[in-house]
Short mmCIF file of C-alpha atoms in Angstrom, two decimals:
data_model
loop_
_atom_site.label_atom_id
_atom_site.label_comp_id
_atom_site.label_asym_id
_atom_site.label_seq_id
_atom_site.Cartn_x
_atom_site.Cartn_y
_atom_site.Cartn_z
CA MET A 8 -25.91 -27.22 -30.92
CA VAL A 9 -26.73 -24.67 -28.50
CA THR A 10 -29.15 -22.28 -29.12
CA ARG A 11 -29.84 -18.78 -28.00
CA GLU A 12 -33.17 -20.06 -26.39
CA ASP A 13 -31.00 -22.76 -24.52
CA VAL A 14 -28.97 -20.02 -23.27
CA LYS A 15 -31.77 -17.81 -22.09
CA THR A 16 -33.45 -20.82 -20.51
CA ILE A 17 -30.13 -21.15 -18.29
CA LEU A 18 -30.20 -17.47 -17.49
CA ALA A 19 -33.83 -17.43 -16.59
CA GLN A 20 -33.38 -20.19 -14.04
CA THR A 21 -30.23 -18.51 -12.85
CA LEU A 22 -32.44 -15.45 -12.28
CA SER A 23 -35.75 -17.31 -10.98
CA MET A 24 -37.52 -16.22 -13.67
CA SER A 25 -39.57 -18.09 -16.93
CA SER A 26 -37.54 -17.71 -20.20
CA ALA A 27 -40.72 -15.82 -21.40
CA GLU A 28 -40.14 -13.09 -19.01
CA LEU A 29 -36.54 -12.58 -20.24
CA ALA A 30 -36.84 -10.93 -23.29
CA ASP A 31 -33.75 -10.07 -25.57
CA GLU A 32 -34.33 -6.30 -24.95
CA THR A 33 -33.74 -6.91 -21.03
CA PRO A 34 -30.94 -4.94 -19.93
CA LEU A 35 -28.14 -5.93 -17.87
CA GLU A 36 -27.52 -2.76 -16.13
CA GLY A 37 -30.01 -0.39 -14.64
CA GLY A 38 -33.13 -3.02 -14.73
CA GLU A 39 -34.22 -6.02 -13.15
CA ILE A 40 -30.93 -7.68 -13.13
CA GLU A 41 -28.66 -6.59 -10.28
CA SER A 42 -24.83 -7.00 -10.64
CA LEU A 43 -24.62 -10.11 -8.30
CA SER A 44 -27.25 -11.63 -10.52
CA TYR A 45 -25.18 -11.11 -13.65
CA VAL A 46 -22.14 -12.60 -12.12
CA GLU A 47 -24.25 -15.71 -11.16
CA MET A 48 -25.65 -15.65 -14.65
CA LEU A 49 -21.91 -15.86 -16.17
CA LEU A 50 -21.09 -18.58 -13.50
CA ALA A 51 -23.77 -20.77 -14.71
CA ILE A 52 -23.02 -20.38 -18.12
CA GLU A 53 -19.27 -21.17 -17.32
CA SER A 54 -20.39 -24.10 -15.28
CA GLN A 55 -22.92 -25.52 -17.84
CA TYR A 56 -20.82 -25.06 -20.97
CA GLY A 57 -17.00 -24.59 -20.11
CA ILE A 58 -16.61 -21.43 -21.70
CA THR A 59 -15.75 -17.91 -20.32
CA ALA A 60 -16.13 -14.34 -21.42
CA SER A 61 -13.35 -11.55 -21.23
CA ASP A 62 -14.12 -8.51 -19.64
CA ASP A 63 -13.82 -7.02 -23.20
CA GLU A 64 -15.89 -9.18 -24.74
CA LEU A 65 -18.48 -8.45 -21.95
CA GLU A 66 -18.20 -4.74 -22.16
CA SER A 67 -20.18 -4.72 -25.52
CA VAL A 68 -23.28 -6.64 -24.01
CA LYS A 69 -25.91 -4.64 -23.22
CA ASN A 70 -28.77 -6.99 -22.93
CA ILE A 71 -29.81 -10.56 -22.59
CA GLY A 72 -29.89 -10.85 -26.66
CA ASN A 73 -26.23 -9.64 -26.67
CA LEU A 74 -25.32 -12.07 -23.79
CA SER A 75 -26.90 -15.25 -25.46
CA GLN A 76 -25.27 -14.35 -29.04
CA LEU A 77 -21.92 -14.11 -27.15
CA ILE A 78 -22.25 -17.31 -25.31
CA VAL A 79 -23.40 -19.21 -28.36
CA ASP A 80 -20.87 -17.48 -30.57
CA LYS A 81 -18.19 -18.68 -28.08
CA ILE A 82 -19.57 -22.35 -27.44
CA TYR A 83 -19.67 -22.63 -31.32
CA ALA A 84 -15.76 -21.23 -31.46
CA SER A 85 -14.83 -23.68 -28.90
CA HIS A 86 -16.35 -26.68 -30.53
CA GLN A 87 -15.05 -25.76 -33.77
CA GLN A 88 -11.64 -25.64 -32.09
CA ASP A 89 -11.96 -28.95 -30.42
CA THR A 90 -12.62 -30.35 -33.74
CA PHE A 91 -9.95 -29.12 -35.28
CA ILE A 92 -7.63 -30.10 -32.62
CA SER A 93 -9.02 -33.77 -32.85
#
């Protein structure tokens, strides 16, 4: 199962940072993360896990911890749906 730490590792790699530098409280707006970097992170997650988040879902995401949890929840939901369909 994918964990929040797994997701944070991918996000950190996308930002050319270590995952230790990327705290749950790291804001997605107005901090170290520029809007282009945010888009790059989302594309990396989409590529790695085959999931996407809608604008509505992303609207409530304010920091790395929120984003990591959203991604893990979507991955889990996707796997549950795949298991149900199979």
